[in-house]
Coordinates of C-alpha atoms in Angstrom, one line a residue:
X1 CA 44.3 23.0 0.4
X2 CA 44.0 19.7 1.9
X3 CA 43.1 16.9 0.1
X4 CA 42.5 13.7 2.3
X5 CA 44.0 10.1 1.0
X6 CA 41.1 8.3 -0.5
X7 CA 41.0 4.6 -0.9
X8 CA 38.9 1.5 -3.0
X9 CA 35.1 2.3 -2.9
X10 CA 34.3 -1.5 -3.0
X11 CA 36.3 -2.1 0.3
X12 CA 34.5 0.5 2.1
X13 CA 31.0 -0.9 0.7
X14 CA 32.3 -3.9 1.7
X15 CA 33.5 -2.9 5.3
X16 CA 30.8 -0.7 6.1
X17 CA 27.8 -2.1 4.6
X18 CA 28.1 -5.3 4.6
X19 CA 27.6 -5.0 5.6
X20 CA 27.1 -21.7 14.7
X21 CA 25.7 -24.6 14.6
X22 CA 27.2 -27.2 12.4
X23 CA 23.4 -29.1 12.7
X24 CA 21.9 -26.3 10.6
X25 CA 18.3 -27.1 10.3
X26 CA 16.5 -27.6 6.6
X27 CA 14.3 -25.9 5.1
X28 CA 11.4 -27.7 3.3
X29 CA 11.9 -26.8 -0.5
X30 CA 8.9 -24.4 -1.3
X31 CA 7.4 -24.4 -4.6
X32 CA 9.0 -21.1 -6.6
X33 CA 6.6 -18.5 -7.4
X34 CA 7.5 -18.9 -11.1
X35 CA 9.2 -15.5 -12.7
X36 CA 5.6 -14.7 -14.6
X37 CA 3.9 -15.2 -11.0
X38 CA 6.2 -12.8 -9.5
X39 CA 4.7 -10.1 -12.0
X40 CA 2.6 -7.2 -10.0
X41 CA 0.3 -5.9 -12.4
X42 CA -1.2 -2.6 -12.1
X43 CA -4.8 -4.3 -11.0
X44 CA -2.5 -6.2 -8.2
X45 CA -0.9 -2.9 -7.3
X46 CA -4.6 -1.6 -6.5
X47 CA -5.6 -4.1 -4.4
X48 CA -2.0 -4.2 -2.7
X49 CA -3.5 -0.9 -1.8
X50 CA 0.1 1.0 -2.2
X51 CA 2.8 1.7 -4.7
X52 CA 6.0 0.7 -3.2
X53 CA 8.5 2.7 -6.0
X54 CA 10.3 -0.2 -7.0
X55 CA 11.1 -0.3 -10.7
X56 CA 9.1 -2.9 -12.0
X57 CA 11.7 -3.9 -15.0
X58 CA 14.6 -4.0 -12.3
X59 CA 12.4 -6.1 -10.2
X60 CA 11.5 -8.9 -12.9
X61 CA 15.3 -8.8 -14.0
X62 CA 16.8 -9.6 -10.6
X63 CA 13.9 -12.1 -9.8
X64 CA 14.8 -14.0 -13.2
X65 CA 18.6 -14.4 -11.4
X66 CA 17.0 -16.7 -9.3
X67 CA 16.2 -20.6 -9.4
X68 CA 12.8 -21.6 -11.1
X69 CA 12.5 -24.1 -7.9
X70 CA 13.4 -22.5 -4.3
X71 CA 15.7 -24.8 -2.7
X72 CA 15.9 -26.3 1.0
X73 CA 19.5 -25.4 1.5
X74 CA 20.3 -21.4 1.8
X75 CA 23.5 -19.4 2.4
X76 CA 23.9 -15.9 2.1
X77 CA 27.1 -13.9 2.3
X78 CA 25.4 -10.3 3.1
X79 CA 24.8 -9.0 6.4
X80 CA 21.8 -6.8 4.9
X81 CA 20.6 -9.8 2.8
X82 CA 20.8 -12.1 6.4
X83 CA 18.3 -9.0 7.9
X84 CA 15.6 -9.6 4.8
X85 CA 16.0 -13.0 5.2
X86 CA 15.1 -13.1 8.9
X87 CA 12.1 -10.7 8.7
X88 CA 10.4 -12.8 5.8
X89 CA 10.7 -15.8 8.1
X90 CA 13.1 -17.4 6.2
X91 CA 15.9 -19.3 7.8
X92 CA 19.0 -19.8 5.6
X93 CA 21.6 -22.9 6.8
X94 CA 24.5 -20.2 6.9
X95 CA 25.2 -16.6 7.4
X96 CA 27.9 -14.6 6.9
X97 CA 30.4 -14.1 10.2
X98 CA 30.6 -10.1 10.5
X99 CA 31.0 -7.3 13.4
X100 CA 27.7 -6.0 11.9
X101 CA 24.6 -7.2 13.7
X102 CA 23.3 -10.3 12.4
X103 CA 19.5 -11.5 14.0
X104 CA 19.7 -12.8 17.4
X105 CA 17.5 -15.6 15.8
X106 CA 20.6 -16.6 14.0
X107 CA 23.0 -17.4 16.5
X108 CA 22.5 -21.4 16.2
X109 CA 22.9 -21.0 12.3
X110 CA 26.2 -21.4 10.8
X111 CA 28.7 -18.6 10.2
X112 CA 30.4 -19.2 6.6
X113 CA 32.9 -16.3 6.8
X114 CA 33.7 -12.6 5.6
X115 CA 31.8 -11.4 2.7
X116 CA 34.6 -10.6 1.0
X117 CA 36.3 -14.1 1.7
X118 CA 33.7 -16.6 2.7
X119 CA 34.8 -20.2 3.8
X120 CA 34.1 -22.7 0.8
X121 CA 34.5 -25.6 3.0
X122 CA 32.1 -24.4 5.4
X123 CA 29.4 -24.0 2.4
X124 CA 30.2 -27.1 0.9
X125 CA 29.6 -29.0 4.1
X126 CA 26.2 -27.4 4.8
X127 CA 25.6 -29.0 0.9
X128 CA 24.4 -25.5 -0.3
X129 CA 21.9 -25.1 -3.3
X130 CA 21.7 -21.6 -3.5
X131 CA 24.1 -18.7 -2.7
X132 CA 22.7 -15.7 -2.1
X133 CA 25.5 -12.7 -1.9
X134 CA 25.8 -8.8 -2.6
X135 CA 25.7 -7.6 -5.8
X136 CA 29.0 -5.1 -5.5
X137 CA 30.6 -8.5 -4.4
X138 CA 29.8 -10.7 -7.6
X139 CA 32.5 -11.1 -9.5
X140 CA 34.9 -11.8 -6.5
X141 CA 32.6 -14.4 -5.6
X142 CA 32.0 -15.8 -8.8
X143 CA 35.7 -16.2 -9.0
X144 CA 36.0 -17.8 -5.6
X145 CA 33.1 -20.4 -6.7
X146 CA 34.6 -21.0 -10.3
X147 CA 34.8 -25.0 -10.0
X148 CA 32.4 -25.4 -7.1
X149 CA 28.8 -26.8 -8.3
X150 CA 26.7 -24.1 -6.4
X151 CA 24.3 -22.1 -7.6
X152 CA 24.5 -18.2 -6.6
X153 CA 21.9 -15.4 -6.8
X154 CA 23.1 -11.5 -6.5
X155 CA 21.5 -9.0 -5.0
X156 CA 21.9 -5.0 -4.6
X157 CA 22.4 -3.8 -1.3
X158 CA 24.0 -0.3 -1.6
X159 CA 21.5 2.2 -1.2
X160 CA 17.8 3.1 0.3
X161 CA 15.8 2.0 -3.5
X162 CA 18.5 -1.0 -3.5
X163 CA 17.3 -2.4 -0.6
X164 CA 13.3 -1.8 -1.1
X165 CA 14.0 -3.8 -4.7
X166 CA 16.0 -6.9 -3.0
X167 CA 13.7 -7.1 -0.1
X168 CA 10.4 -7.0 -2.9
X169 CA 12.7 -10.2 -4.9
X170 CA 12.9 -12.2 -2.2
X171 CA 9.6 -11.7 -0.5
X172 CA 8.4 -13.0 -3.9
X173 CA 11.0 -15.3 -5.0
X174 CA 10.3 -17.4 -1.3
X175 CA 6.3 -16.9 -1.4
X176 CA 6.2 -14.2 1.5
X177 CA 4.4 -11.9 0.4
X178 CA 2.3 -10.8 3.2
X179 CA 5.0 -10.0 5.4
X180 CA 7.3 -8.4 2.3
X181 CA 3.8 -6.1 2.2
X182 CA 3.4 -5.4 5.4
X183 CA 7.1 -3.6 5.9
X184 CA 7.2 -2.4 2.6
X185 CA 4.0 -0.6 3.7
X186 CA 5.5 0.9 6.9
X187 CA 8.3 2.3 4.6
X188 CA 6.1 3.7 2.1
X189 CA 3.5 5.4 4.8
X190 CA 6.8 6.9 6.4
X191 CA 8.4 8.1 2.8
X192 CA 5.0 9.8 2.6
X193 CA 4.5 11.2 5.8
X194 CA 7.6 12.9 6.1
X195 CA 7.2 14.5 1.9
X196 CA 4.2 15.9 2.8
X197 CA 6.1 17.5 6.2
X198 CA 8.6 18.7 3.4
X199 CA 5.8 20.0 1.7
X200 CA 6.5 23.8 0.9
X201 CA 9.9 24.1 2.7
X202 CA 13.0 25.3 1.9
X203 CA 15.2 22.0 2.7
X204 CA 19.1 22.7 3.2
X205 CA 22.0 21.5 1.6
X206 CA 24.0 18.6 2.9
X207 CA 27.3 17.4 2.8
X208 CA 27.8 13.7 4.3
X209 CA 30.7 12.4 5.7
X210 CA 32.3 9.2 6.2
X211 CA 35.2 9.0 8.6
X212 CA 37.6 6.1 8.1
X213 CA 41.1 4.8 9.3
X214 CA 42.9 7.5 7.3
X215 CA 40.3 10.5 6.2
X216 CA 37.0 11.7 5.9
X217 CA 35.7 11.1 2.4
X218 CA 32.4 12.8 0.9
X219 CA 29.1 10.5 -0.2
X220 CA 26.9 11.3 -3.0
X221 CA 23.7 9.7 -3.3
X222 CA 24.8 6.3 -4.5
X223 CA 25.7 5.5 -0.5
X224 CA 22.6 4.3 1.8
X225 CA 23.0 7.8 3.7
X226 CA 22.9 9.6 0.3
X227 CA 19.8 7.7 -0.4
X228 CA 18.2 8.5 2.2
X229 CA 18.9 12.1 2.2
X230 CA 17.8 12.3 -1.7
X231 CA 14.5 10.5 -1.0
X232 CA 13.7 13.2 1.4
X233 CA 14.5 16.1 -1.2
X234 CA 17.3 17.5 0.3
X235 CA 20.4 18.9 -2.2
X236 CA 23.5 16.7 -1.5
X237 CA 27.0 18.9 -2.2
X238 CA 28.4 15.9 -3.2
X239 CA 26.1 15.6 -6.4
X240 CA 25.5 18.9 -7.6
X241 CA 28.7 21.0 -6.5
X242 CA 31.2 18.9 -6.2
X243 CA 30.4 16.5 -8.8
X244 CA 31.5 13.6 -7.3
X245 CA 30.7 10.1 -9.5
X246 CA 31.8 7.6 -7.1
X247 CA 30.2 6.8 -4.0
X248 CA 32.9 7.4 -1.5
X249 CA 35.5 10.2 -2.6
X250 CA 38.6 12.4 -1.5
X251 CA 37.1 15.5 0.0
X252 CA 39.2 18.8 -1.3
X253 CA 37.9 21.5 1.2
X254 CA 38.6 24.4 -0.9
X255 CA 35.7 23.2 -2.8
X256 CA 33.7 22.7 0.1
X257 CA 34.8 25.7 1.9
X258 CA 32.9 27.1 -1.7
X259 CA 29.9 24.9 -1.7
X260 CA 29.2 25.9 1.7
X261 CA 26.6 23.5 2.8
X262 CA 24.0 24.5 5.6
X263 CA 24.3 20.7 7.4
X264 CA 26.9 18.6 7.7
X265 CA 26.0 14.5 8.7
X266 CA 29.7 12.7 9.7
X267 CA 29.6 9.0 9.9
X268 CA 32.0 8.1 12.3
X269 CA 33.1 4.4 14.1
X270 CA 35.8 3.5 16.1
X271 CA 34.9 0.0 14.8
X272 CA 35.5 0.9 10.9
X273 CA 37.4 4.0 11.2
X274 CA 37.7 7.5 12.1
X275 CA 35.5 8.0 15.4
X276 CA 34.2 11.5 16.6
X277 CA 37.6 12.4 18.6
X278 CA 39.3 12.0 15.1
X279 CA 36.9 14.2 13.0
X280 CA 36.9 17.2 16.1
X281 CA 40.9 16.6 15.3
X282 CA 40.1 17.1 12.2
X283 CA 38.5 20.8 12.1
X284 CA 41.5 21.6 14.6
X285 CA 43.9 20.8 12.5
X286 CA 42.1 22.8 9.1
X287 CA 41.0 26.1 10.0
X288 CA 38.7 25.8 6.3
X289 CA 36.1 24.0 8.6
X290 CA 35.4 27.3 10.5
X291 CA 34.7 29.5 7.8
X292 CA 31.5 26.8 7.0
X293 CA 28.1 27.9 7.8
X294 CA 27.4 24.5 9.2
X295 CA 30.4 25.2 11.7
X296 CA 29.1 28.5 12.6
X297 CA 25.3 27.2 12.7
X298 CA 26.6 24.5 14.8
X299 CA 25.1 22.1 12.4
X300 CA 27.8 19.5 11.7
X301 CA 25.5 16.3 13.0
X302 CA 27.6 13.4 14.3
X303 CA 25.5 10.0 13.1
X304 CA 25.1 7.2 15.0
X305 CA 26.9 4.2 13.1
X306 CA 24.3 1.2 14.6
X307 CA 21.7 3.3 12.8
X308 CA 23.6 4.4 9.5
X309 CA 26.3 2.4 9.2
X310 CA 25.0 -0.7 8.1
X311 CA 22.3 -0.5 4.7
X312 CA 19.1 -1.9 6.9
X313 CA 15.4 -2.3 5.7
X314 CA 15.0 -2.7 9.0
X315 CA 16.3 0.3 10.4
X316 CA 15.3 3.1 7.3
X317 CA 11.9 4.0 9.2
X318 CA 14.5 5.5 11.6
X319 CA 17.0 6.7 10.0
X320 CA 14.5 8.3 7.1
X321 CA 12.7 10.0 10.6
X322 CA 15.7 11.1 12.6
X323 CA 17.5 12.4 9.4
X324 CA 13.9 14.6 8.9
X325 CA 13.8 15.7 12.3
X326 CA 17.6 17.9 11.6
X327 CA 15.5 19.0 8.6
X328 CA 12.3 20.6 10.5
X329 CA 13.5 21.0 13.2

């Protein structure tokens, strides 16, 4: 038995998910939709013409985080947060400074710094009102802006329903509606078109992979790929054999080698860990890999990281299809 070195789940959130122009332009401060405003009733829902899944409770408790006023002055620390903010038309006055893609759009806005350690004089001099940041982040941040008079708002960003609900807040929260409805419809359409492919099939079991530095760690469905994979219907190892409660955790093949799962998905980067040479080192090294179906089946699927390595609301149309097409294939 092998049991690969784990290491902190927020740092690998943090690494992998996130995810100038010291003349930032200002916003005009927008009238807040106020907290009742933001309230879909079922009426509304109808004439939105689509339910988008997002937990109504959830939704009204993260929009209540926010300012009763919008303010001109906007900095977010989130890569993922930085993508919803640029398709709602929204232009913040800093962005976090990150490997991850941030909008082209962006590249004369102001980079404030790592997510994990942003720059507080760099926020301060762009006289900040609001700080919009990851929710799996909070209290580091909190801690970091303990004396500072700023204002900060927290979203979640982890997984496929996470981002749907902090894309709905600040479509609302920031009066853009129209263009919040218009993606959120895309995604919907897609989540329906491909359960209705599903529709009578026998879906395989999954185990995902995440290759860092050191080891490969298993995902359960609290990860965006585990998300993605549990919208679709799909059984995910990591949940119902292998019980594991955290998002990232040590893989012990023995108990894989028992679970036996018909696909394998590995996440691999060069840029934030193990790349595909290391996880084909891997099965060299561990004969356990060969005696998996998904070895034999030659179904261990190697990811592509620009797609799945970064939660996206832009990008889940493709990863929800290309994860689907291994499935029906």
């Amino acid at each position: 038995m092998k049991k690969l070195v784990g290491f902190g789940a927020l740092f690998l959130s943090v690494a992998l998910f996130g995810c100038s122009d010291e003349e930032a332009q200002k916003q005009q401060p927008i009238e807040a939709n106020a907290q009742s405003e933001g309230t879909t009733t079922e009426p509304e829902k109808q004439e939105q013409g689509f339910n988008d899944g997002v937990d109504e409770a959830s939704f009204q408790e993260t929009l209540a985080t926010f300012p009763e006023t919008v303010p001109a002055n906007i900095v977010t620390t989130s890569v993922p947060i930085t993508e919803m903010l640029h398709l709602l038309d929204i232009e913040p006055v800093g962005v976090p400074t990150s490997t991850n893609p941030i909008p082209a759009d962006y590249d004369s806005i102001a980079r404030i710094g790592s997510p994990m350690a942003p720059d507080l004089e760099v926020i301060s001099s762009l006289q900040t009102d609001l700080i919009i940041g990851s929710e799996a982040l909070k209290d580091s941040l909190d801690k970091a802006l303990e004396g500072l008079n700023l204002q900060a708002s927290y979203l979640r960003t982890d997984s496929y329903d996470d981002l749907k609900l902090s894309f709905k807040v600040l479509g609302t929260y920031f009066g853009k509606e129209d263009l919040m409805n218009e993606k959120m419809q895309n995604i919907v359409a897609k989540e329906e078109e491909l359960k209705t492919k599903a529709e009578g099939k026998e879906l395989p079991s999954v185990m995902l992979v995440i290759g860092t530095a050191d080891s490969f760690m298993v995902m359960n469905e609290k990860s965006y790929l585990g998300s993605l994979v549990e919208n679709l219907g799909a059984e995910n190892i990591a949940q119902t054999v292998l019980k594991a409660e955290s998002t990232y955790s040590a893989m012990n093949l023995e108990d894989v080698v028992v679970a036996d799962p018909d696909m394998i998905f590995v996440l691999a980067s060069g840029d934030h860990g193990a790349n595909k040479d290391k996880f084909k080192q891997e099965i060299e090294q561990n004969s356990a890999w060969t005696q998996l179906s998904a070895y034999k089946n030659d179904e261990i699927h190697m990811l592509d990281y620009s797609t799945f390595g970064v939660t996206s609301i832009a990008n889940v149309e493709t990863a929800l299809t290309t994860i689907s097409e291994y499935f029906f294939k």
